[in-house]
PDB file of C-alpha atoms (C1' of nucleotides) in Angstrom:
ATOM      1  CA  MET R  24       4.169   9.492  -0.565  1.00  0.00           C
ATOM      2  CA  ALA R  25       3.187  12.517   1.474  1.00  0.00           C
ATOM      3  CA  ARG R  26       3.734  14.355  -1.778  1.00  0.00           C
ATOM      4  CA  SER R  27       1.465  12.004  -3.665  1.00  0.00           C
ATOM      5  CA  PHE R  28      -1.177  12.400  -0.996  1.00  0.00           C
ATOM      6  CA  ASP R  29      -1.064  16.153  -1.239  1.00  0.00           C
ATOM      7  CA  GLN R  30      -1.262  16.092  -5.013  1.00  0.00           C
ATOM      8  CA  VAL R  31      -4.144  13.666  -5.051  1.00  0.00           C
ATOM      9  CA  ARG R  32      -6.003  15.621  -2.466  1.00  0.00           C
ATOM     10  CA  LYS R  33      -5.627  18.816  -4.470  1.00  0.00           C
ATOM     11  CA  ILE R  34      -6.821  17.196  -7.669  1.00  0.00           C
ATOM     12  CA  LEU R  35      -9.734  15.828  -5.719  1.00  0.00           C
ATOM     13  CA  ALA R  36     -10.557  19.274  -4.403  1.00  0.00           C
ATOM     14  CA  GLN R  37     -10.446  20.834  -7.857  1.00  0.00           C
ATOM     15  CA  ASN R  38     -12.569  18.145  -9.416  1.00  0.00           C
ATOM     16  CA  ILE R  39     -15.248  18.204  -6.798  1.00  0.00           C
ATOM     17  CA  ARG R  40     -15.525  21.946  -6.987  1.00  0.00           C
ATOM     18  CA  ALA R  41     -15.591  21.892 -10.788  1.00  0.00           C
ATOM     19  CA  LEU R  42     -18.230  19.179 -10.944  1.00  0.00           C
ATOM     20  CA  ARG R  43     -20.276  20.913  -8.318  1.00  0.00           C
ATOM     21  CA  ASP R  44     -20.176  24.184 -10.228  1.00  0.00           C
ATOM     22  CA  GLU R  45     -21.125  22.360 -13.396  1.00  0.00           C
ATOM     23  CA  GLY R  46     -24.150  20.966 -11.669  1.00  0.00           C
ATOM     24  CA  GLN R  47     -25.038  24.369 -10.242  1.00  0.00           C
ATOM     25  CA  LEU R  48     -24.913  23.005  -6.742  1.00  0.00           C
ATOM     26  CA  SER R  49     -23.929  24.886  -3.635  1.00  0.00           C
ATOM     27  CA  GLN R  50     -21.713  23.169  -1.081  1.00  0.00           C
ATOM     28  CA  GLU R  51     -24.782  23.023   1.082  1.00  0.00           C
ATOM     29  CA  GLU R  52     -26.875  21.288  -1.582  1.00  0.00           C
ATOM     30  CA  LEU R  53     -24.151  18.799  -2.379  1.00  0.00           C
ATOM     31  CA  ALA R  54     -23.636  18.079   1.287  1.00  0.00           C
ATOM     32  CA  LEU R  55     -27.341  17.609   1.852  1.00  0.00           C
ATOM     33  CA  ARG R  56     -27.802  15.205  -1.033  1.00  0.00           C
ATOM     34  CA  ALA R  57     -24.651  13.261  -0.300  1.00  0.00           C
ATOM     35  CA  ASP R  58     -25.544  13.080   3.349  1.00  0.00           C
ATOM     36  CA  VAL R  59     -22.312  14.536   4.624  1.00  0.00           C
ATOM     37  CA  ASP R  60     -21.765  17.665   6.626  1.00  0.00           C
ATOM     38  CA  ARG R  61     -21.707  21.046   4.914  1.00  0.00           C
ATOM     39  CA  THR R  62     -18.467  22.069   6.606  1.00  0.00           C
ATOM     40  CA  TYR R  63     -16.831  18.837   5.564  1.00  0.00           C
ATOM     41  CA  VAL R  64     -17.480  19.471   1.881  1.00  0.00           C
ATOM     42  CA  SER R  65     -15.850  22.823   2.419  1.00  0.00           C
ATOM     43  CA  GLN R  66     -12.839  21.133   3.965  1.00  0.00           C
ATOM     44  CA  ILE R  67     -12.464  18.690   1.118  1.00  0.00           C
ATOM     45  CA  GLU R  68     -12.640  21.458  -1.466  1.00  0.00           C
ATOM     46  CA  ARG R  69      -9.896  23.249   0.410  1.00  0.00           C
ATOM     47  CA  ALA R  70      -7.776  20.066   0.351  1.00  0.00           C
ATOM     48  CA  ILE R  71      -7.887  19.803   4.095  1.00  0.00           C
ATOM     49  CA  GLY R  72      -8.426  16.547   5.877  1.00  0.00           C
ATOM     50  CA  ASN R  73      -8.361  12.970   4.764  1.00  0.00           C
ATOM     51  CA  PRO R  74     -11.746  11.770   3.516  1.00  0.00           C
ATOM     52  CA  SER R  75     -12.687   8.113   3.639  1.00  0.00           C
ATOM     53  CA  LEU R  76     -13.704   6.005   0.680  1.00  0.00           C
ATOM     54  CA  LEU R  77     -17.312   6.092   1.791  1.00  0.00           C
ATOM     55  CA  VAL R  78     -17.491   9.869   1.677  1.00  0.00           C
ATOM     56  CA  LEU R  79     -15.810   9.949  -1.719  1.00  0.00           C
ATOM     57  CA  CYS R  80     -18.365   7.454  -3.002  1.00  0.00           C
ATOM     58  CA  LYS R  81     -21.249   9.453  -1.637  1.00  0.00           C
ATOM     59  CA  LEU R  82     -19.998  12.611  -3.294  1.00  0.00           C
ATOM     60  CA  SER R  83     -19.264  10.933  -6.615  1.00  0.00           C
ATOM     61  CA  VAL R  84     -22.793   9.549  -6.783  1.00  0.00           C
ATOM     62  CA  VAL R  85     -24.365  12.957  -6.298  1.00  0.00           C
ATOM     63  CA  LEU R  86     -21.934  14.497  -8.757  1.00  0.00           C
ATOM     64  CA  GLY R  87     -22.901  11.874 -11.280  1.00  0.00           C
ATOM     65  CA  VAL R  88     -19.483  10.441 -11.928  1.00  0.00           C
ATOM     66  CA  ASP R  89     -17.548   7.331 -11.115  1.00  0.00           C
ATOM     67  CA  VAL R  90     -15.246   7.531  -8.120  1.00  0.00           C
ATOM     68  CA  LYS R  91     -12.130   7.188 -10.210  1.00  0.00           C
ATOM     69  CA  GLN R  92     -13.069  10.274 -12.190  1.00  0.00           C
ATOM     70  CA  LEU R  93     -12.588  12.285  -9.051  1.00  0.00           C
ATOM     71  CA  PHE R  94      -8.905  11.460  -9.344  1.00  0.00           C
ATOM     72  CA  ASP R  95      -8.530  12.338 -12.998  1.00  0.00           C
ATOM     73  CA  PRO R  96      -6.844  15.697 -13.491  1.00  0.00           C
ATOM     74  CA  ILE R  97      -9.113  17.957 -15.458  1.00  0.00           C
TER      75      ILE R  97
ATOM     76  CA  MET I   1     -24.912   4.761  -2.805  1.00  0.00           C
ATOM     77  CA  ALA I   2     -24.343   1.994  -0.319  1.00  0.00           C
ATOM     78  CA  ARG I   3     -24.334  -0.210  -3.391  1.00  0.00           C
ATOM     79  CA  SER I   4     -21.756   1.954  -5.121  1.00  0.00           C
ATOM     80  CA  PHE I   5     -19.597   1.901  -2.043  1.00  0.00           C
ATOM     81  CA  ASP I   6     -19.705  -1.861  -1.870  1.00  0.00           C
ATOM     82  CA  GLN I   7     -18.858  -2.200  -5.529  1.00  0.00           C
ATOM     83  CA  VAL I   8     -15.986   0.243  -5.350  1.00  0.00           C
ATOM     84  CA  ARG I   9     -14.631  -1.382  -2.287  1.00  0.00           C
ATOM     85  CA  LYS I  10     -14.659  -4.785  -3.943  1.00  0.00           C
ATOM     86  CA  ILE I  11     -12.932  -3.524  -7.054  1.00  0.00           C
ATOM     87  CA  LEU I  12     -10.375  -1.924  -4.810  1.00  0.00           C
ATOM     88  CA  ALA I  13      -9.821  -5.205  -3.001  1.00  0.00           C
ATOM     89  CA  GLN I  14      -9.390  -7.131  -6.246  1.00  0.00           C
ATOM     90  CA  ASN I  15      -7.003  -4.594  -7.711  1.00  0.00           C
ATOM     91  CA  ILE I  16      -4.803  -4.374  -4.687  1.00  0.00           C
ATOM     92  CA  ARG I  17      -4.555  -8.115  -4.451  1.00  0.00           C
ATOM     93  CA  ALA I  18      -3.867  -8.450  -8.165  1.00  0.00           C
ATOM     94  CA  LEU I  19      -1.199  -5.752  -8.175  1.00  0.00           C
ATOM     95  CA  ARG I  20       0.366  -7.212  -5.102  1.00  0.00           C
ATOM     96  CA  ASP I  21       0.548 -10.652  -6.667  1.00  0.00           C
ATOM     97  CA  GLU I  22       2.001  -9.147  -9.817  1.00  0.00           C
ATOM     98  CA  GLY I  23       4.741  -7.561  -7.778  1.00  0.00           C
ATOM     99  CA  GLN I  24       5.311 -10.807  -5.883  1.00  0.00           C
ATOM    100  CA  LEU I  25       4.655  -9.092  -2.623  1.00  0.00           C
ATOM    101  CA  SER I  26       3.131 -10.670   0.427  1.00  0.00           C
ATOM    102  CA  GLN I  27       0.591  -8.736   2.435  1.00  0.00           C
ATOM    103  CA  GLU I  28       3.312  -8.420   5.007  1.00  0.00           C
ATOM    104  CA  GLU I  29       5.796  -6.904   2.568  1.00  0.00           C
ATOM    105  CA  LEU I  30       3.274  -4.502   1.138  1.00  0.00           C
ATOM    106  CA  ALA I  31       2.197  -3.466   4.603  1.00  0.00           C
ATOM    107  CA  LEU I  32       5.772  -2.930   5.707  1.00  0.00           C
ATOM    108  CA  ARG I  33       6.705  -0.785   2.720  1.00  0.00           C
ATOM    109  CA  ALA I  34       3.489   1.202   2.770  1.00  0.00           C
ATOM    110  CA  ASP I  35       3.810   1.694   6.499  1.00  0.00           C
ATOM    111  CA  VAL I  36       0.423   0.299   7.373  1.00  0.00           C
ATOM    112  CA  ASP I  37      -0.426  -2.702   9.468  1.00  0.00           C
ATOM    113  CA  ARG I  38      -0.400  -6.171   7.923  1.00  0.00           C
ATOM    114  CA  THR I  39      -3.839  -7.008   9.235  1.00  0.00           C
ATOM    115  CA  TYR I  40      -5.152  -3.778   7.822  1.00  0.00           C
ATOM    116  CA  VAL I  41      -4.013  -4.736   4.342  1.00  0.00           C
ATOM    117  CA  SER I  42      -5.787  -8.018   4.910  1.00  0.00           C
ATOM    118  CA  GLN I  43      -8.953  -6.158   5.804  1.00  0.00           C
ATOM    119  CA  ILE I  44      -8.822  -3.997   2.707  1.00  0.00           C
ATOM    120  CA  GLU I  45      -8.278  -7.016   0.473  1.00  0.00           C
ATOM    121  CA  ARG I  46     -11.335  -8.584   2.025  1.00  0.00           C
ATOM    122  CA  ALA I  47     -13.343  -5.434   1.286  1.00  0.00           C
ATOM    123  CA  ILE I  48     -13.895  -4.797   4.949  1.00  0.00           C
ATOM    124  CA  GLY I  49     -13.650  -1.357   6.431  1.00  0.00           C
ATOM    125  CA  ASN I  50     -13.452   2.056   4.922  1.00  0.00           C
ATOM    126  CA  PRO I  51      -9.878   3.127   4.177  1.00  0.00           C
ATOM    127  CA  SER I  52      -8.956   6.781   4.048  1.00  0.00           C
ATOM    128  CA  LEU I  53      -7.414   8.576   1.108  1.00  0.00           C
ATOM    129  CA  LEU I  54      -4.064   8.616   2.829  1.00  0.00           C
ATOM    130  CA  VAL I  55      -3.945   4.856   3.187  1.00  0.00           C
ATOM    131  CA  LEU I  56      -4.996   4.391  -0.428  1.00  0.00           C
ATOM    132  CA  CYS I  57      -2.210   6.731  -1.510  1.00  0.00           C
ATOM    133  CA  LYS I  58       0.351   4.884   0.523  1.00  0.00           C
ATOM    134  CA  LEU I  59      -0.629   1.569  -0.994  1.00  0.00           C
ATOM    135  CA  SER I  60      -0.775   2.889  -4.549  1.00  0.00           C
ATOM    136  CA  VAL I  61       2.750   4.276  -4.280  1.00  0.00           C
ATOM    137  CA  VAL I  62       4.185   0.937  -3.195  1.00  0.00           C
ATOM    138  CA  LEU I  63       2.189  -0.861  -5.860  1.00  0.00           C
ATOM    139  CA  GLY I  64       3.611   1.512  -8.429  1.00  0.00           C
ATOM    140  CA  VAL I  65       0.344   2.847  -9.772  1.00  0.00           C
ATOM    141  CA  ASP I  66      -1.656   6.015  -9.637  1.00  0.00           C
ATOM    142  CA  VAL I  67      -4.430   6.104  -7.069  1.00  0.00           C
ATOM    143  CA  LYS I  68      -7.141   6.204  -9.683  1.00  0.00           C
ATOM    144  CA  GLN I  69      -5.902   2.922 -11.144  1.00  0.00           C
ATOM    145  CA  LEU I  70      -6.943   1.258  -7.940  1.00  0.00           C
ATOM    146  CA  PHE I  71     -10.515   2.001  -8.970  1.00  0.00           C
ATOM    147  CA  ASP I  72     -10.244   0.737 -12.520  1.00  0.00           C
ATOM    148  CA  PRO I  73     -11.860  -2.658 -12.935  1.00  0.00           C
ATOM    149  CA  ILE I  74      -9.286  -5.113 -14.215  1.00  0.00           C
TER     150      ILE I  74
ATOM    151  C1'  DA C   8       1.546 -16.326   4.914  1.00  0.00           C
ATOM    152  C1'  DT C   9      -3.218 -14.857   5.925  1.00  0.00           C
ATOM    153  C1'  DG C  10      -7.846 -14.325   8.344  1.00  0.00           C
ATOM    154  C1'  DT C  11     -10.171 -12.906  12.339  1.00  0.00           C
ATOM    155  C1'  DG C  12     -12.011 -10.659  16.746  1.00  0.00           C
ATOM    156  C1'  DA C  13     -11.206  -7.579  20.215  1.00  0.00           C
ATOM    157  C1'  DC C  14      -9.303  -3.593  21.780  1.00  0.00           C
ATOM    158  C1'  DT C  15      -7.681   1.440  22.167  1.00  0.00           C
ATOM    159  C1'  DG C  16      -5.778   6.127  20.606  1.00  0.00           C
ATOM    160  C1'  DA C  17      -6.249   9.122  16.919  1.00  0.00           C
ATOM    161  C1'  DT C  18      -8.901  11.519  13.846  1.00  0.00           C
ATOM    162  C1'  DA C  19     -12.750  11.607  10.519  1.00  0.00           C
ATOM    163  C1'  DG C  20     -16.962  13.685  10.436  1.00  0.00           C
ATOM    164  C1'  DT C  21     -20.907  16.416  12.798  1.00  0.00           C
ATOM    165  C1'  DC C  22     -23.168  20.232  14.857  1.00  0.00           C
ATOM    166  C1'  DC C  23     -23.269  24.626  16.777  1.00  0.00           C
ATOM    167  C1'  DG C  24     -21.935  29.073  15.596  1.00  0.00           C
ATOM    168  C1'  DT C  25     -19.440  33.792  13.564  1.00  0.00           C
ATOM    169  C1'  DT C  26     -17.287  36.324   9.893  1.00  0.00           C
TER     170       DT C  26
ATOM    171  C1'  DA G   7     -22.894  31.504  -0.650  1.00  0.00           C
ATOM    172  C1'  DA G   8     -18.632  29.987   1.574  1.00  0.00           C
ATOM    173  C1'  DA G   9     -14.507  30.063   5.035  1.00  0.00           C
ATOM    174  C1'  DC G  10     -13.491  29.190   9.535  1.00  0.00           C
ATOM    175  C1'  DG G  11     -13.587  27.809  14.689  1.00  0.00           C
ATOM    176  C1'  DG G  12     -14.688  25.033  18.849  1.00  0.00           C
ATOM    177  C1'  DA G  13     -16.607  21.152  20.972  1.00  0.00           C
ATOM    178  C1'  DC G  14     -18.396  16.999  20.421  1.00  0.00           C
ATOM    179  C1'  DT G  15     -19.126  11.825  18.803  1.00  0.00           C
ATOM    180  C1'  DA G  16     -18.489   8.010  15.564  1.00  0.00           C
ATOM    181  C1'  DT G  17     -15.334   5.497  13.441  1.00  0.00           C
ATOM    182  C1'  DC G  18     -10.915   4.660  11.302  1.00  0.00           C
ATOM    183  C1'  DA G  19      -5.981   3.504  12.066  1.00  0.00           C
ATOM    184  C1'  DG G  20      -3.118   0.618  14.047  1.00  0.00           C
ATOM    185  C1'  DT G  21      -1.884  -3.254  17.308  1.00  0.00           C
ATOM    186  C1'  DC G  22      -2.358  -7.751  19.538  1.00  0.00           C
ATOM    187  C1'  DA G  23      -3.164 -12.792  20.242  1.00  0.00           C
ATOM    188  C1'  DC G  24      -4.477 -16.676  17.985  1.00  0.00           C
ATOM    189  C1'  DA G  25      -6.084 -20.003  14.482  1.00  0.00           C
TER     190       DA G  25
END
DNA sequence: ATGTGACTGATAGTCCGTT
DNA sequence: AAACGGACTATCAGTCACA
């Protein structure tokens, strides 16, 4: 379970970073548009912390994908 | 965004309840095995609150699905 | 067996920086 | 641009009594 959490969180980190790069967004831009803190986006991309569903939704909207796609391995 | 969050959260609630029923588990049983509180499972199934990734992982493991499946509309 | 409100400790998430 | 830290606040995680 802790294993699953770590895996999921890493996939999440990869996907967010990949999607963000695709969209030519900086962490700062993404954070601004998603209305979350700049340092928190950084944390999520480093697979640190434990983001809530709300934050994941906010990010997915800005990244232009459905939430579940954030969990799909690339 | 708030709309997306509400939608996602409702899908989540439906899926968890459906999967739980499939597995013949009570909220209590699911809660016990996933190591979260019974009333918290109740809250999630009622689409109240804002569960963290960790909690979602815990539940998905017990329900025998990948996390992303929790976000797939049935 | 579940829904609900109230309550608190833990931590998610922010805001200020420096490297 | 991004990683990282410290201090702070909002809210989630988790428990309880009760219907």
